[in-house]
mmCIF file of C-alpha atoms in Angstrom:
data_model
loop_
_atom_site.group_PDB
_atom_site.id
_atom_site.type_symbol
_atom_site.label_atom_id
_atom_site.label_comp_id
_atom_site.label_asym_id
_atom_site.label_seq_id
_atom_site.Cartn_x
_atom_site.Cartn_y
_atom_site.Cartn_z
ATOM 1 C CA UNK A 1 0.000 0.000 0.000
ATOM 2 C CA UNK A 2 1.055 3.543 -0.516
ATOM 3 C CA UNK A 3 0.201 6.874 1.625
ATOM 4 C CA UNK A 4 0.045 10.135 -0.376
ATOM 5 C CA UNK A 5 -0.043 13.461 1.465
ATOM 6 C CA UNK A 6 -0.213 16.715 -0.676
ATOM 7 C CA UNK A 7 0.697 20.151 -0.148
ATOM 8 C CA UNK A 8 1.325 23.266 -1.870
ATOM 9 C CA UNK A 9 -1.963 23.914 -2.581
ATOM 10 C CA UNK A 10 -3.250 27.861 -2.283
ATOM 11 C CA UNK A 11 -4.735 31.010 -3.579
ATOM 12 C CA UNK A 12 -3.377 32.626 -6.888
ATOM 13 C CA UNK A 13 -4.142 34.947 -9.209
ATOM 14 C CA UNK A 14 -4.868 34.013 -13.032
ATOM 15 C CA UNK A 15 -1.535 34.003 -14.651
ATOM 16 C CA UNK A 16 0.165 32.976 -11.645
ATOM 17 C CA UNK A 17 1.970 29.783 -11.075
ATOM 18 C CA UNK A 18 1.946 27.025 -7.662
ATOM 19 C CA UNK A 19 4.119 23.870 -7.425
ATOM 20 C CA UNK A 20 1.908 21.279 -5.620
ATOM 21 C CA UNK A 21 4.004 18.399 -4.269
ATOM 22 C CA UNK A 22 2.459 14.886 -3.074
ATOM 23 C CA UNK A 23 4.882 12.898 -0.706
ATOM 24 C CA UNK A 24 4.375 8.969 -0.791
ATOM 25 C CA UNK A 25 5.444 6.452 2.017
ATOM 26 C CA UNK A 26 4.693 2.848 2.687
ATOM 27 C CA UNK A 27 4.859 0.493 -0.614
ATOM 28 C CA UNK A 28 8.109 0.662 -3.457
ATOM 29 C CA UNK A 29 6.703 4.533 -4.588
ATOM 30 C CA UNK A 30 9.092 3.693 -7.649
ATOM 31 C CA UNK A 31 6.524 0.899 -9.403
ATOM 32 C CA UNK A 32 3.850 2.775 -9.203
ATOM 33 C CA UNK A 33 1.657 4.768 -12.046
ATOM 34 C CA UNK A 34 1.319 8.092 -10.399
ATOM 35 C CA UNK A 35 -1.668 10.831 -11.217
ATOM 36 C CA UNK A 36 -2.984 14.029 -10.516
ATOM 37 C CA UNK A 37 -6.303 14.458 -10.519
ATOM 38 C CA UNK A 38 -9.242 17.410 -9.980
ATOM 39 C CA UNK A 39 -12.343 18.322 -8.382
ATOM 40 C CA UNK A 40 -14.370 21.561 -8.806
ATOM 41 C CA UNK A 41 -17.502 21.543 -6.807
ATOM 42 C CA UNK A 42 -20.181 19.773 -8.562
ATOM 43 C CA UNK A 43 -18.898 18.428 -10.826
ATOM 44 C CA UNK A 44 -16.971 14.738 -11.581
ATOM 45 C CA UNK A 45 -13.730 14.030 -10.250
ATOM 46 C CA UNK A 46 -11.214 14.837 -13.811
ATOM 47 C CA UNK A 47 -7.591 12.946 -14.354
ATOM 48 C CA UNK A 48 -5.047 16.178 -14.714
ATOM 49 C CA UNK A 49 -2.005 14.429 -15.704
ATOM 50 C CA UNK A 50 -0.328 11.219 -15.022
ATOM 51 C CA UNK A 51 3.601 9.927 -14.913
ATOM 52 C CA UNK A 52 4.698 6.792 -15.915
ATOM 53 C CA UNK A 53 6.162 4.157 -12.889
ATOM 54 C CA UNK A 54 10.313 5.617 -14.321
ATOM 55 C CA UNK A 55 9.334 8.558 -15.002
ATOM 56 C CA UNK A 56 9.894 9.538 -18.471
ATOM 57 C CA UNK A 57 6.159 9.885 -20.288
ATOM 58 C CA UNK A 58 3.646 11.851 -18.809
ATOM 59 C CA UNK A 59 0.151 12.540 -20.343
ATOM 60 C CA UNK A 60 -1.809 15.737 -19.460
ATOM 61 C CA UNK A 61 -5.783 16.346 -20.302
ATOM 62 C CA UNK A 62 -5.945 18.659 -23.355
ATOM 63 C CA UNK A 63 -6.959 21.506 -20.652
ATOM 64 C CA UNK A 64 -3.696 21.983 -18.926
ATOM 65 C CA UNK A 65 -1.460 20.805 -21.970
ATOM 66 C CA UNK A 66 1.607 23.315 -21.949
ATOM 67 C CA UNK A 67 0.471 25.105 -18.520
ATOM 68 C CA UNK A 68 1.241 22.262 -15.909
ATOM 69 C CA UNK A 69 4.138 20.043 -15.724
ATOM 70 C CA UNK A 70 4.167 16.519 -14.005
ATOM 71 C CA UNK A 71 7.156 15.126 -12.765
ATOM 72 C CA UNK A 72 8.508 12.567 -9.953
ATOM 73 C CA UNK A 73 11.628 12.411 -8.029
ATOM 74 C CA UNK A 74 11.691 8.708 -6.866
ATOM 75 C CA UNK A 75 14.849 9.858 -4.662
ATOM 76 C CA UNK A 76 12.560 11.237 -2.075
ATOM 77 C CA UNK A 77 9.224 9.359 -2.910
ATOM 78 C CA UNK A 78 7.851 12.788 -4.371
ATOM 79 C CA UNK A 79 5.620 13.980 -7.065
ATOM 80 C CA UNK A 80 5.208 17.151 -8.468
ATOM 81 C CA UNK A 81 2.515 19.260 -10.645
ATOM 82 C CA UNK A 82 4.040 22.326 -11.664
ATOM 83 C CA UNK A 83 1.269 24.915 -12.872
ATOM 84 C CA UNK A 84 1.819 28.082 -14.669
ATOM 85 C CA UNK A 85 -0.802 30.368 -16.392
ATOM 86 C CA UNK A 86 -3.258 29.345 -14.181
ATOM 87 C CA UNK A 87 -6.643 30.295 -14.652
ATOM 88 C CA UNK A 88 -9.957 30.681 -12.623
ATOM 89 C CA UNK A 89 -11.209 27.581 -14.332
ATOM 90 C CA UNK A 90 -8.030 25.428 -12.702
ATOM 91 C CA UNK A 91 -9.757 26.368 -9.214
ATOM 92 C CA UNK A 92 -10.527 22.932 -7.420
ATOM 93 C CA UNK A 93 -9.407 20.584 -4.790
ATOM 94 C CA UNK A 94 -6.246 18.615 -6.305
ATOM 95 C CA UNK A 95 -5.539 14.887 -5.567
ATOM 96 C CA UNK A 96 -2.876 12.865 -5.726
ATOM 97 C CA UNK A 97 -2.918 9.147 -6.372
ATOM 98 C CA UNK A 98 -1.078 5.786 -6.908
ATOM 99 C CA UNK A 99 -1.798 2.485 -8.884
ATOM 100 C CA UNK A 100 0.727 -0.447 -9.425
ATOM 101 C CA UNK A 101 0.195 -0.599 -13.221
ATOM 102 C CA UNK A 102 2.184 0.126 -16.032
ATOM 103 C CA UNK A 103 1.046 0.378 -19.717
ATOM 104 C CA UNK A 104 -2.551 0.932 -18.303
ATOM 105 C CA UNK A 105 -1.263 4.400 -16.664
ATOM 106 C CA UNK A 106 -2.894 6.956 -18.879
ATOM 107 C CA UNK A 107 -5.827 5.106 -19.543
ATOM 108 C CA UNK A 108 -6.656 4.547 -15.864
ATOM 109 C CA UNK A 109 -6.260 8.055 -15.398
ATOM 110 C CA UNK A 110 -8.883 8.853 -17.734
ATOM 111 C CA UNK A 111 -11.273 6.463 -16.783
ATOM 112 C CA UNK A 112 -10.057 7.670 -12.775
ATOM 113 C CA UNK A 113 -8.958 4.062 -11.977
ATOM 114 C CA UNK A 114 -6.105 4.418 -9.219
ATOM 115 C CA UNK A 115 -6.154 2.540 -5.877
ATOM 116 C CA UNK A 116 -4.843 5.063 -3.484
ATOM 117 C CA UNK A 117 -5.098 8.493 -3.151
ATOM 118 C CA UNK A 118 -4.141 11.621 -0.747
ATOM 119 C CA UNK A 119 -6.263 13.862 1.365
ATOM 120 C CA UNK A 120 -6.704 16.924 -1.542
ATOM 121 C CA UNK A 121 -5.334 19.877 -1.553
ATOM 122 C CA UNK A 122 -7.044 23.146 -2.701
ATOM 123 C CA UNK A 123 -6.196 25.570 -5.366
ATOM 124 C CA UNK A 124 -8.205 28.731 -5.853
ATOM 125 C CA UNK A 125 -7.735 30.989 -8.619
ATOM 126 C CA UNK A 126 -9.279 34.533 -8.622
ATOM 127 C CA UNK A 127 -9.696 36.748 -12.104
#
């Protein structure tokens, strides 16, 4: 099992930029598919962008394509979203989460398939 915590989350204005960070403990963080994912009140839970178990290729949803950066340092058990231009329509509660698959990755975060996820963390951005 794996235990995601994430942080960084805050208020920004549109155009600005946060880092959100999502430290994992417990199982080998290393094998695991790792995602971010999205909630804005009412409405569905959305995969963000998701990283490959070595790192290497990421996938993003066509909303955030060139704006946010995934990215995993397996050193210190720690993904990252980096997210630039933000805009008010970015505001939600951001997740974190884990699956033990490989191939599968970007499909299961599409279809929001992962098996372990963190607390949330929220981002708010004001026009």
């Amino acid at each position: 099992q794996v235990q995601l915590v994430e942080s960084g989350g805050g208020s920004v204005q549109a155009g600005g930029s946060l880092r959100l960070s999502c430290a994992a403990s417990g199982d080998t963080y290393s094998s695991y598919c790792m995602g971010w994912f999205r909630q804005a009140p009412g409405k569905e839970r959305e995969g963000v962008a998701a990283l490959l178990p070595g790192g290497g290729r990421s996938y993003y949803v066509d909303s955030v394509k060139g704006r946010f950066t995934i990215s995993r340092d397996n050193t210190k058990n720690t993904m990252y979203l980096q997210m630039n231009s933000l805009k008010p329509e970015d505001t939600a509660m951001y997740y974190c989460a884990a699956v033990s698959a490989g191939f599968s990755c970007f499909t299961r975060l599409v279809s929001r398939r992962f098996d372990y996820w963190g607390q949330g963390t929220q981002v708010t951005v004001s026009s």
